[in-house]
Coordinates of C-alpha atoms in Angstrom, one line a residue:
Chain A
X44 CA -40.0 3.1 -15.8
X45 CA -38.6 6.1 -17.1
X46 CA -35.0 4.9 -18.1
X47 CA -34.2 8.1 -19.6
X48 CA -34.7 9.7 -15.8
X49 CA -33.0 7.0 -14.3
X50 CA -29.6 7.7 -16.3
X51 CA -29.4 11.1 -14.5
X52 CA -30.2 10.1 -11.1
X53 CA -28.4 12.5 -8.4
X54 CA -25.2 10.6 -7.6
X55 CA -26.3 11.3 -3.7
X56 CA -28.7 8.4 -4.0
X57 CA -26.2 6.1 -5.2
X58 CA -23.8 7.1 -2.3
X59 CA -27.0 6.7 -0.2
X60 CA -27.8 3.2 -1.0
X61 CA -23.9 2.0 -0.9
X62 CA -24.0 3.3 3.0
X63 CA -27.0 1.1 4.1
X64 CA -25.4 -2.1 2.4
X65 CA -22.1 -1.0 3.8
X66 CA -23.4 -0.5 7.1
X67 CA -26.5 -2.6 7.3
X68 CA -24.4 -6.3 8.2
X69 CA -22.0 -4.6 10.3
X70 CA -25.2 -3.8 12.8
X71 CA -27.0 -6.9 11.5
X72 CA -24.0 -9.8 10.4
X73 CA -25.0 -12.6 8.2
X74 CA -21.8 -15.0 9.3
X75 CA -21.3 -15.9 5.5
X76 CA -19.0 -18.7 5.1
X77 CA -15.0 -17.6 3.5
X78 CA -13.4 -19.9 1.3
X79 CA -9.6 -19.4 1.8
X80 CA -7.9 -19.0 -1.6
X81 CA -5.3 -20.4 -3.1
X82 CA -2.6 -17.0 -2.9
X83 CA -3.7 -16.3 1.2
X84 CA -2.9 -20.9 1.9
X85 CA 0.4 -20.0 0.3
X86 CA 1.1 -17.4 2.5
X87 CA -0.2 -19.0 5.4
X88 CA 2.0 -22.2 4.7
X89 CA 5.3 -20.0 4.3
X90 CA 4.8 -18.4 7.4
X91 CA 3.9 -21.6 9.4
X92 CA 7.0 -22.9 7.8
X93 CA 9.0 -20.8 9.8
X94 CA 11.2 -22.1 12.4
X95 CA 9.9 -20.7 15.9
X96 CA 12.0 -18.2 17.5
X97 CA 13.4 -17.1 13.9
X98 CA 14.1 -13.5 12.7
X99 CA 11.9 -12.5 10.1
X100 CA 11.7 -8.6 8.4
X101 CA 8.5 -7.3 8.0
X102 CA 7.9 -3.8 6.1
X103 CA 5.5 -1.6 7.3
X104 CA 4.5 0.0 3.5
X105 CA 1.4 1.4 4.2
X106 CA 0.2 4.8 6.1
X107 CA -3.5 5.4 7.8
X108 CA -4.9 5.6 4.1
X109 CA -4.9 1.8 3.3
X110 CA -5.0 0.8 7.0
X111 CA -8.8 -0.5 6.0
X112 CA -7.2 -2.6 3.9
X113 CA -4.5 -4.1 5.6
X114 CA -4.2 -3.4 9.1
X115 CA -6.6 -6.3 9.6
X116 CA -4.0 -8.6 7.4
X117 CA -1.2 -7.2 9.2
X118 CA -2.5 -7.7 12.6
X119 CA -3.5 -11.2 11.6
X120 CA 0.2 -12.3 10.6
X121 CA 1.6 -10.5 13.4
X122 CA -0.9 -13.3 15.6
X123 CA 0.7 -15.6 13.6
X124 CA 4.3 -14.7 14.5
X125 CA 4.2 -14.1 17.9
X126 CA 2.7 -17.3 18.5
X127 CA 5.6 -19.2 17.0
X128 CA 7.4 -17.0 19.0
X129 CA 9.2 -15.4 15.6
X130 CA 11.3 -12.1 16.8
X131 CA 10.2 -9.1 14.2
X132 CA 12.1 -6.6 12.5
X133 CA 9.8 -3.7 11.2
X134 CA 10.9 -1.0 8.9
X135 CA 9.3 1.2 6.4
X136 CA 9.3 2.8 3.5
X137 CA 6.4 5.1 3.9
X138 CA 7.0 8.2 5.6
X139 CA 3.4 8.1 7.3
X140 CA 3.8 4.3 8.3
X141 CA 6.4 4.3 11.4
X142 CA 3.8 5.4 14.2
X143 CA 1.0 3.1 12.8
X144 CA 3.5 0.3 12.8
X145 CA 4.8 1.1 17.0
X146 CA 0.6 1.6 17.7
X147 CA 0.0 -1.6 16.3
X148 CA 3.2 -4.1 17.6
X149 CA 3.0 -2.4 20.9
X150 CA -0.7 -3.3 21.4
X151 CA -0.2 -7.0 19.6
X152 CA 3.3 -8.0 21.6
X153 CA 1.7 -6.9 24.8
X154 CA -1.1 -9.6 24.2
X155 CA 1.8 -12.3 23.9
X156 CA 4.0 -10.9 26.4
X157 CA 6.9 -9.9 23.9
X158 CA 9.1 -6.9 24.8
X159 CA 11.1 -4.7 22.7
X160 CA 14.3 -4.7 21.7
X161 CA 14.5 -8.5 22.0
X162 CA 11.2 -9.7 20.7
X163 CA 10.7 -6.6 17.9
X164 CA 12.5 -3.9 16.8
X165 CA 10.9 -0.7 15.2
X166 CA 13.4 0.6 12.8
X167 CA 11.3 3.2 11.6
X168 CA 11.5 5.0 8.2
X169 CA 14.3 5.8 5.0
X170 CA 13.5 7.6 2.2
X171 CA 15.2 5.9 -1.0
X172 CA 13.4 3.1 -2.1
X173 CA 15.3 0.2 -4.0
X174 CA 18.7 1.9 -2.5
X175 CA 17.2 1.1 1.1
X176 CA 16.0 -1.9 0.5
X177 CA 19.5 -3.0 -1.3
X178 CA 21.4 -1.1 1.3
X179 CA 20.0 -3.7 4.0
X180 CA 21.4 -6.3 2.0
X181 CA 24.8 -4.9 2.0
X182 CA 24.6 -4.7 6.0
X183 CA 21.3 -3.6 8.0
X184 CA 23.5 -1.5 10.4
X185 CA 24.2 0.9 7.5
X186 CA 21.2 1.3 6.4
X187 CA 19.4 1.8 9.9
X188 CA 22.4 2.4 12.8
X189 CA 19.7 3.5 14.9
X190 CA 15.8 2.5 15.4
X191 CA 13.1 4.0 15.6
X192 CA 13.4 5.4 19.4
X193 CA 16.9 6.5 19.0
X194 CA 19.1 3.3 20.3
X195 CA 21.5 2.4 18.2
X196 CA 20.1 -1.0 16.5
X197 CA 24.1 -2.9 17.7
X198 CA 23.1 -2.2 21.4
X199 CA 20.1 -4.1 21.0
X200 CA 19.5 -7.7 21.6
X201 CA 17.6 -8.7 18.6
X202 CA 19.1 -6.9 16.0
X203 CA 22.8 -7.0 17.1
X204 CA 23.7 -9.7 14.8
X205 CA 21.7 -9.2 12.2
X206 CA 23.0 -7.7 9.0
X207 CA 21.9 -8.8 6.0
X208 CA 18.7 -10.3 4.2
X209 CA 20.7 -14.3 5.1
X210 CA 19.7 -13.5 8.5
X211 CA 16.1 -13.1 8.3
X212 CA 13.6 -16.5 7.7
X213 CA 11.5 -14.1 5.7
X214 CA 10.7 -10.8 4.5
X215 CA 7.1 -10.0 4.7
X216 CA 6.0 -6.7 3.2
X217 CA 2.8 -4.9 3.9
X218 CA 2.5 -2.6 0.8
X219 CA 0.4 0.1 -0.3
X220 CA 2.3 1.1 -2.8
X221 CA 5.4 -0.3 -5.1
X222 CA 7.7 -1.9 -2.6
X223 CA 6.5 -4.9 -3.9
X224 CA 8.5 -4.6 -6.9
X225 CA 11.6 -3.2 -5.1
X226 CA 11.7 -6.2 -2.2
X227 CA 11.4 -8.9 -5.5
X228 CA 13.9 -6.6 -7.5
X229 CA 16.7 -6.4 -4.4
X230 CA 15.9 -8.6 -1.7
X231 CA 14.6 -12.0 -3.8
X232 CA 16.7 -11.6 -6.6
X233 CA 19.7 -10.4 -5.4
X234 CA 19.9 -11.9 -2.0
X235 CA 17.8 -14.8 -2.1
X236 CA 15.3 -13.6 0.2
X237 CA 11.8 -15.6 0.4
X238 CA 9.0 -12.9 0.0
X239 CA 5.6 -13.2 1.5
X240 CA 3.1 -10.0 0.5
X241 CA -0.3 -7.9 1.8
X242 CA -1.3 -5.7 -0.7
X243 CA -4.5 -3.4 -1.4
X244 CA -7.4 -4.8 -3.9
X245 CA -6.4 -2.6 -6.1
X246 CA -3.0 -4.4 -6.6
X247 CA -3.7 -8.0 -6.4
X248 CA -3.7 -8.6 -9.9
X249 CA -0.7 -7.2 -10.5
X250 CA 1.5 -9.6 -8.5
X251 CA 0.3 -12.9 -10.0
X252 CA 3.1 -13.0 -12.4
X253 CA 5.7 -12.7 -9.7
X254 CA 3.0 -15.1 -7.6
X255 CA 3.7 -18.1 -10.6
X256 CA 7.1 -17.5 -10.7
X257 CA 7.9 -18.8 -7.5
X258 CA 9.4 -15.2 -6.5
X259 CA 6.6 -14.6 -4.2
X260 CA 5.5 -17.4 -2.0
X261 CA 2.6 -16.0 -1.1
X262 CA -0.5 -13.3 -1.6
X263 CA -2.6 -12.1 1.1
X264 CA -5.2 -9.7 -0.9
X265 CA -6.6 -6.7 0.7
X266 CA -9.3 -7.6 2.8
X267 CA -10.7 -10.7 1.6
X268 CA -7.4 -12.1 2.0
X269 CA -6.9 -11.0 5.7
X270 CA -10.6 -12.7 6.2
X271 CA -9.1 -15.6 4.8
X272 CA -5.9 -15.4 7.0
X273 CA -8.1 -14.9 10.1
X274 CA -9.9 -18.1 9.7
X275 CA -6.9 -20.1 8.4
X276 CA -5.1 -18.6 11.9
X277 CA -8.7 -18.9 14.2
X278 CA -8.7 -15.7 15.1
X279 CA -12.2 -16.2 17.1
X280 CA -10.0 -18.2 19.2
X281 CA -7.0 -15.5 19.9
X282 CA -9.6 -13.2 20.6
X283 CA -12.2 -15.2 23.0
X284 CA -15.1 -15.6 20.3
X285 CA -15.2 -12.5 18.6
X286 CA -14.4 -12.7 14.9
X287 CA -11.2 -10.8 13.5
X288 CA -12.2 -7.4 11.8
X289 CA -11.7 -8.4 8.5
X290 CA -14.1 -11.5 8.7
X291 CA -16.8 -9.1 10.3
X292 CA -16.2 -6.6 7.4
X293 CA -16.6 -9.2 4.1
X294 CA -20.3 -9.4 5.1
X295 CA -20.4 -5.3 4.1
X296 CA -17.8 -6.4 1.5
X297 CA -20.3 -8.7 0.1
X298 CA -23.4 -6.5 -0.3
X299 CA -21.3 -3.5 -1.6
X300 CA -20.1 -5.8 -4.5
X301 CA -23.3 -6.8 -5.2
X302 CA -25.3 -3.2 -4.8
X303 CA -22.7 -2.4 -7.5
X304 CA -23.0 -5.1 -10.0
X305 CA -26.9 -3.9 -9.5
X306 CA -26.2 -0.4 -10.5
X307 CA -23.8 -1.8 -13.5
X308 CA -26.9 -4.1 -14.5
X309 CA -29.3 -0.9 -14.3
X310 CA -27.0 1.2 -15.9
X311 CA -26.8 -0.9 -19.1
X312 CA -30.4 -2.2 -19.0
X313 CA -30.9 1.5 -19.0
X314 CA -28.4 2.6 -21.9
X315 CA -29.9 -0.2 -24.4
X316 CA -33.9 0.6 -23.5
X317 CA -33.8 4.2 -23.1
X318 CA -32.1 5.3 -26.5
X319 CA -30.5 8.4 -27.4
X320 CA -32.5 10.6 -25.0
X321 CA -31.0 8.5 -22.4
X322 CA -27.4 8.9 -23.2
X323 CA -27.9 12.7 -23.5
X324 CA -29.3 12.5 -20.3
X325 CA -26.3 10.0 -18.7
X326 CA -23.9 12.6 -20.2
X327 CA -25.2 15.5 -18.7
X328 CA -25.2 13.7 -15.4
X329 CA -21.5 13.1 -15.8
X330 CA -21.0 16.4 -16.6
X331 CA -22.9 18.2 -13.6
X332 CA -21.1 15.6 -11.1
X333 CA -17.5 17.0 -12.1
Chain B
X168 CA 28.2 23.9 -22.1
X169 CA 25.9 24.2 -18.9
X170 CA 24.7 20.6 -19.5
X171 CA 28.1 19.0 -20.3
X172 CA 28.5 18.3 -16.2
X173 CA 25.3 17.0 -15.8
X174 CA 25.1 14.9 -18.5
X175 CA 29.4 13.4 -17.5
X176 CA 27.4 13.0 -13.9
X177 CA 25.0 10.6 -15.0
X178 CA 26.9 8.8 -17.3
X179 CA 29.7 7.9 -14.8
X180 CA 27.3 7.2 -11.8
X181 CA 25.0 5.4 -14.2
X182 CA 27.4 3.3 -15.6
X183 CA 28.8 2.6 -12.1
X184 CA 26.1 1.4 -11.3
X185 CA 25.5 -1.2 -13.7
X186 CA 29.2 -2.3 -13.0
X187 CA 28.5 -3.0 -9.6
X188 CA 25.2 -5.0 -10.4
X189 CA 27.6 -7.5 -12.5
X190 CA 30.9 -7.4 -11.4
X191 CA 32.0 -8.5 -7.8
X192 CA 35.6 -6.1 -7.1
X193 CA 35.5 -4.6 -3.6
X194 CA 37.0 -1.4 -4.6
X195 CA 34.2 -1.4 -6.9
X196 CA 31.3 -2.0 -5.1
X197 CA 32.4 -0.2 -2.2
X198 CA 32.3 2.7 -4.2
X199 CA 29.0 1.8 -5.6
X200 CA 27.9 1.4 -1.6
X201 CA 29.0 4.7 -0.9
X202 CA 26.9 6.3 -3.5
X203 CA 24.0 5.0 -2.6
X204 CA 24.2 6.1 0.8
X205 CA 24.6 9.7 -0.4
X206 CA 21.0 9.2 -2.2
X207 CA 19.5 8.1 0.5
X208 CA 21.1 11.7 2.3
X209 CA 19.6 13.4 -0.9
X210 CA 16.2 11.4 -0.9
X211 CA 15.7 12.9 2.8
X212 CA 16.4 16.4 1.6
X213 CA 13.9 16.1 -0.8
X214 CA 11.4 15.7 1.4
X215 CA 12.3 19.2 2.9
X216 CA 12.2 21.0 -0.3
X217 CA 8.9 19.2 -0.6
X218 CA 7.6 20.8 2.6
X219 CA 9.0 23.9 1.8
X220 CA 7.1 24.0 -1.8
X221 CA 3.9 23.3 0.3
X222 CA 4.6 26.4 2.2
X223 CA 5.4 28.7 -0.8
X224 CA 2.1 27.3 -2.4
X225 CA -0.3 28.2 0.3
X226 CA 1.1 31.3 1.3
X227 CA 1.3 32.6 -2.4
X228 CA -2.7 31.2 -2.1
X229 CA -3.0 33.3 0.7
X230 CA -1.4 36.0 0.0
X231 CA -2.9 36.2 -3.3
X232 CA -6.8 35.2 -1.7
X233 CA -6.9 32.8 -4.5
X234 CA -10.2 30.2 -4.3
X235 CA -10.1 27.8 -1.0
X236 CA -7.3 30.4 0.7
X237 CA -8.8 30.3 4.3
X238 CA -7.9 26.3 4.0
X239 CA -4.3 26.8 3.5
X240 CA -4.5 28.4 6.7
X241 CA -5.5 24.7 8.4
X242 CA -2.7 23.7 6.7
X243 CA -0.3 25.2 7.9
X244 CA -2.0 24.8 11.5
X245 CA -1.4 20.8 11.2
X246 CA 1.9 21.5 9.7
X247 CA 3.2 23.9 12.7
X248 CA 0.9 21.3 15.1
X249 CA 3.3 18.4 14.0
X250 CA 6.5 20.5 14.0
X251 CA 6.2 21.6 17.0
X252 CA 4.8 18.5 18.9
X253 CA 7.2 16.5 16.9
X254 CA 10.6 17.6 15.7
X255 CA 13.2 18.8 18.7
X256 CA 13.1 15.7 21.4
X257 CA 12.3 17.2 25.1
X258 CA 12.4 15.4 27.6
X259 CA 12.0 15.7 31.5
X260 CA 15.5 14.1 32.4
X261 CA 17.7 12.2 31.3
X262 CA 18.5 8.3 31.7
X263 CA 16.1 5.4 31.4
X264 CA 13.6 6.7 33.8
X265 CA 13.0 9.5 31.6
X266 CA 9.9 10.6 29.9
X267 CA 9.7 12.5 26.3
X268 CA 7.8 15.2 26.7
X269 CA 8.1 17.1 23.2
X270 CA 10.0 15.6 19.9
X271 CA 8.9 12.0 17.6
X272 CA 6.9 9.8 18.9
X273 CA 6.2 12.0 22.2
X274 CA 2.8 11.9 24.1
X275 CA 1.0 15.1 22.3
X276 CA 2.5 13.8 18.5
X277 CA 1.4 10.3 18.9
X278 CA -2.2 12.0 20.4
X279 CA -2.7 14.0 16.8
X280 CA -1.3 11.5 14.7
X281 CA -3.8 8.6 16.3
X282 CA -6.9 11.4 16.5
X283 CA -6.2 13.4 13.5
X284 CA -4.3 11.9 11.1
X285 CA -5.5 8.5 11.4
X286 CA -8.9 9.2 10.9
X287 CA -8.9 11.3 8.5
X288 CA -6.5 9.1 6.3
X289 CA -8.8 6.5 6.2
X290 CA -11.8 8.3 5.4
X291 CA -10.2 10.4 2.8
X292 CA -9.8 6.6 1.4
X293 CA -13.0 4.9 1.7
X294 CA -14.4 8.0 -0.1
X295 CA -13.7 6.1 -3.0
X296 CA -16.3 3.4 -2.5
X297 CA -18.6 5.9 -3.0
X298 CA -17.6 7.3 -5.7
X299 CA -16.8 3.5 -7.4
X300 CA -20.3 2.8 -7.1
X301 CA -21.6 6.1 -8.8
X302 CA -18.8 5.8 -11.8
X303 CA -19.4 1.8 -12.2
X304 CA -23.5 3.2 -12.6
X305 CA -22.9 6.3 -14.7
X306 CA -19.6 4.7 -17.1
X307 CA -20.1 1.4 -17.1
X308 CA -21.4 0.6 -20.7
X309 CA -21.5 -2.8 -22.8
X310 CA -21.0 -0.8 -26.0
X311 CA -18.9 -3.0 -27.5
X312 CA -17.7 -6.6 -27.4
X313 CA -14.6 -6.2 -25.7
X314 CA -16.6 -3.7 -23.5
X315 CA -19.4 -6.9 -22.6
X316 CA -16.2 -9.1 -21.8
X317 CA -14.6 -6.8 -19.8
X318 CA -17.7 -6.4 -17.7
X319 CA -18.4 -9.9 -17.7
X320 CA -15.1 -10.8 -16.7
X321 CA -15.5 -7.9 -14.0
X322 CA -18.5 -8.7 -12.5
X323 CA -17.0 -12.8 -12.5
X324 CA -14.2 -11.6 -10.3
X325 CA -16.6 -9.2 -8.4
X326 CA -18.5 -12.7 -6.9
X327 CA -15.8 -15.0 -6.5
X328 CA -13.7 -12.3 -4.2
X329 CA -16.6 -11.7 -1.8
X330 CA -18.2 -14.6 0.9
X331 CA -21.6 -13.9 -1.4
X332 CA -20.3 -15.2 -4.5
X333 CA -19.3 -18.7 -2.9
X334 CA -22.5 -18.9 -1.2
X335 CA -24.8 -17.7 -4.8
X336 CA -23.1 -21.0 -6.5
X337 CA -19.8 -22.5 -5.3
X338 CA -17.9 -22.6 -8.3
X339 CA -17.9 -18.9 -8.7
X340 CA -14.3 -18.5 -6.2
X341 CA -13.0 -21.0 -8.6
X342 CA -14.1 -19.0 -12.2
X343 CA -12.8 -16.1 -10.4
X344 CA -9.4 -17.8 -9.4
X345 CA -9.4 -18.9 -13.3
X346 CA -9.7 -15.4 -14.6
X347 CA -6.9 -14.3 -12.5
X348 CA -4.1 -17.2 -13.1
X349 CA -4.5 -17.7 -16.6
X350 CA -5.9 -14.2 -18.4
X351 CA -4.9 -11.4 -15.4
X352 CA -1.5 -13.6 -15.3
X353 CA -0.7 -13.7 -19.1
X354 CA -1.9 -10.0 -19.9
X355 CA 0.6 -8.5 -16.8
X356 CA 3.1 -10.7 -17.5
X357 CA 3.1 -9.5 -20.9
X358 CA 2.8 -5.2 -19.5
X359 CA 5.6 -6.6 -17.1
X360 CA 8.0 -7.5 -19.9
X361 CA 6.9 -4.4 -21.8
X362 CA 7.5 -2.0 -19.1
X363 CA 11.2 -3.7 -17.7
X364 CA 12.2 -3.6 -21.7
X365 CA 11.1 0.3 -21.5
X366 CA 12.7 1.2 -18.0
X367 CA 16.0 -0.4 -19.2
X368 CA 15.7 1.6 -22.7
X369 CA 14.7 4.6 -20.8
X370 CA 17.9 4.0 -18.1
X371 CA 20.5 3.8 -21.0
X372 CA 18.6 6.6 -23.1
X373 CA 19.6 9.0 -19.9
X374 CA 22.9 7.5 -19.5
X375 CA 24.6 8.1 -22.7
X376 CA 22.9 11.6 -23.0
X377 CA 20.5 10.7 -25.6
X378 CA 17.1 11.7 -23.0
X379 CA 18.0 14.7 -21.3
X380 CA 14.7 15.8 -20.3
X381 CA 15.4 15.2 -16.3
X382 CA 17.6 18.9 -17.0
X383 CA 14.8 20.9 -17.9
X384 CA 14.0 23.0 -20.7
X385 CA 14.1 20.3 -23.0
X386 CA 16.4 18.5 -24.7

C-alpha cells in the first residue's frame, strides 16, 4: 500500500465514506441496544420527581443550528411533562429560538390535549443574558410583561401568579450555547433554583464540574442522551411502535464514530510507515484543502 | 479628559453592582433593578446596530464588486423577506376572531422560517461532520506521548458514548464514564477556577480604570 498516497487522499472521499455510514442504518437500522448513563438517570429522576400539575421553566437556548442535537431531547422531556400534566413556561435567550420553541409545544401539547395560556406559555425572547435571567428572579412580570403573542403574561391563567424562580418546580434549559453558566450563576445560586440541562456534544464535558457539585441535577448530552431519555421515557409507546428520532439516529451515530476512529487508525498507521515523504505529502494535502 | 466620564461611568455602575450582589437595602437594589432593565433596553439596540453593520458591509461589497458581491444581494433578499413578512403586525380585524396576516409569527414568516431558515440552519451545522472526519484523518497524529494519550483517551470516550461501544465489550460506557468524572471533571474544574479568578480580576481591572481597552484606541 502506498501510505505516502494515502496521506493525500482527496478529502471528497472521506466526506464520501462518512455519508454511506451516516446514512446507511437510517435506510437499514441495526436496533443496537442504549445503555442509559448515569447524567441522562439523573435527569430523568428530577423530572419524575416533579409534582404533577407543577410549574416548571424551561429555556428554549437553541436555534435550527443545534436542533439535530436537541430537538430530539427537548421533545422527549416535553413527553415527559405533559404526561405528568406539568404546566410549561418557555422563554429564550436565543434570538433564533422563539418560533422553533411555538413549532414544537404546539405540535407536542396538541398530542396531550394541552392548550395555551393555561397549560404553556411562550414568552418568547430578551436580549441580555445573566441580566434576564436575574431579572426573572426579581419578578417574571418585569422581565417579560407580555408573551410571545402579544398578551400581557398577568392576563393569563398560567402565568398570572407566577413571579419568581420560588414558583417554578424546576428550570430546565435547552442550551446551545452559555446559558448554562448564567441559569447556575443567577437562578441556582442566587435563588435556589434546581437546574436540569440538554446540551450539544460538544459541551458535555464542560458541565461535569457543576454536574458533582450538586448544582445541576441532571445532564442529558446531545443526542446520545436524548436516546437515553427516549428509552428511559418509552417513547416507542407514546408514539405507537415507532422509535423516538434520537434512538433511530445513534445507529448512524454509531458507525460515524467508528468510520472515524478508522481514519484516525489509518492516519497514524500511515504517518509512522510512510516516513518523511508521507508527511510532506499529508501537509500539502492540508494545505490544498484550505 | 474625553475618558474621564466613561471611566466615573463604569466605576459607579460597577461598583453598584457588586453592592447589590451583597447587600440587601431596598433603595439599593431597586436602583440596581432599574439599571439592569436599561441593559436589557440597550442589549435590544444592539441588535439593530448589528443589522445595520450587515447592511453597510454588503452594500460597501456591492458597491465596491468586491469577491462573492452577487451573494450579498441574497442577503439582503432574506433580510427584506423577513422584514417585511415579519415586523409591523397586520391583521384582518380585530378581536379574537382575528387572523394575523403580516407581522411576527404571521402565516408567510412562520412559512420562511420553517422552509428556509430551518433547513438551512441545520445543514450549515452537520457540515461539520464532515469536515470532523477529514481533520481527525489528516491532524490526528500520535507524535508524542501526551499526543497517544489524548487519542487514546479520545477514541475511549468515542466507544463508550455510542450504542456500538457497549455492544464491542460492555465495559467500554463504563471507561468512558471514568474518563469523564474523574480526569474531564478535575481538568475543568481546575479551567473553571482559573477562568472565574480571571473574569473577577478582569471585572475589577475595568472598574477602577486600570483596563480601559473596552474605550478604544488603547489604553
Amino acid at each position: 500500500m502506498n501510505w505516502a498516497r494515502l496521506q493525500a487522499i482527496d478529502r471528497r472521499w472521506i466526506f464520501l465514506v462518512v455519508f454511506i455510514v451516516t446514512a446507511w442504518p437510517l435506510l437499514r437500522p441495526v436496533g443496537l441496544p442504549i445503555v442509559v448513563g448515569p447524567p441522562t438517570q439523573k435527569a430523568f429522576d428530577r423530572i419524575a420527581a416533579i409534582p404533577d400539575g407543577s410549574v416548571v421553566l424551561v429555556a428554549w437556548d437553541f436555534d435550527p443550528g443545534s436542533q439535530a442535537e436537541l430537538l430530539p431531547a427537548a421533545e422527549a422531556i416535553l413527553h415527559h411533562l405533559f404526561r405528568k400534566d406539568v404546566r410549561m413556561v418557555v422563554m429564550t435567550l436565543w434570538p433564533g429560538a422563539p418560533t422553533l420553541a411555538e413549532n414544537t409545544l404546539d405540535r407536542v401539547s396538541a398530542e396531550y390535549g394541552k392548550a395555551y395560556g393555561t397549560d404553556w406559555v411562550n414568552l418568547g425572547y430578551k436580549p441580555g443574558l445573566d441580566v434576564v435571567v436575574k431579572a426573572m428572579g426579581d419578578d417574571l412580570h418585569d422581565a417579560f410583561p407580555t408573551d410571545m403573542r402579544g398578551a400581557a403574561i398577568g392576563s393569563l391563567p398560567l402565568t398570572a401568579n407566577i413571579h419568581e424562580y420560588d414558583d417554578f418546580d424546576l428550570v430546565i434549559d435547552l442550551a446551545a450555547g452559555n446559558s448554562v453558566e448564567v441559569f447556575v450563576q443567577q437562578a441556582v445560586e442566587r435563588n435556589d433554583a434546581d437546574l436540569v440541562v440538554a446540551v450539544t456534544g460538544v459541551m458535555i464535558a464542560d458541565f461535569y464540574p457543576y454536574l458533582e457539585a450538586g448544582q445541576i441535577q441532571g445532564l442529558v448530552g446531545a443526542l446520545k442522551g436524548a436516546a437515553e431519555y427516549e428509552q428511559l421515557i418509552d417513547m416507542r409507546a407514546i408514539q405507537g411502535g415507532q422509535a423516538g428520532v434520537a434512538t433511530t439516529a445513534m445507529d448512524s451515530q454509531s458507525f460515524a464514530h467508528l468510520a472515524i476512529l478508522l481514519f484516525i487508525v489509518l492516519g497514524n498507521l500511515g504517518y509512522f510507515l510512510a516516513g518523511r515523504p508521507g508527511e510532506q505529502s499529508r501537509l500539502k494535502a492540508l494545505r490544498d484543502d484550505e | 479628559m474625553s475618558q474621564r466620564g466613561p471611566l466615573t461611568v463604569a466605576f459607579v455602575v460597577g461598583s453598584l453592582m457588586i453592592a447589590d450582589y451583597f447587600i440587601e437595602w431596598a433603595p439599593l437594589n431597586g436602583l440596581s433593578a432599574w439599571i439592569q432593565k436599561w441593559y436589557i433596553i440597550i442589549a435590544a439596540f444592539a441588535l439593530v446596530i448589528g443589522v445595520l453593520s450587515l447592511v453597510r458591509l454588503h452594500a460597501g461589497k456591492i458597491r465596491d464588486r468586491r469577491e462573492g458581491w452577487p451573494f450579498s444581494w441574497i442577503t439582503f433578499a432574506g433580510l427584506a423577506a423577513m422584514l417585511a413578512t415579519g415586523f409591523f403586525p397586520v391583521a384582518d380585524g380585530t378581536g379574537e376572531g382575528a387572523t394575523l396576516l403580516w407581522g411576527p409569527n404571521s402565516p408567510a414568516n412562520k412559512w420562511i422560517y420553517d422552509n428556509v431558515q430551518v433547513p438551512l440552519g441545520a445543514t450549515m451545522f452537520s457540515l461539520l461532520a464532515f469536515f470532523i472526519a477529514s481533520a481527525a484523518y489528516r491532524a490526528f497524529r500520535a507524535r508524542s506521548l501526551e499526543a497517544t494519550m489524548l487519542l487514546v483517551a479520545a477514541a475511549l470516550v468515542m466507544l463508550g458514548q455510542v450504542p456500538v461501544g457497549a455492544a464491542m465489550w460492555e465495559q467500554f460506557p463504563t471507561v468512558s464514564q471514568w474518563l469523564l468524572d474523574i480526569g474531564n471533571l478535575a481538568a475543568k474544574r481546575a479551567i473553571l477556577i482559573g477562568v472565574g479568578l480571571g473574569m473577577a480580576s478582569t471585572a475589577l481591572k475595568i472598574i477602577f480604570g486600570i483596563e480601559r481597552t473596552y474605550l478604544g484606541g488603547g489604553e
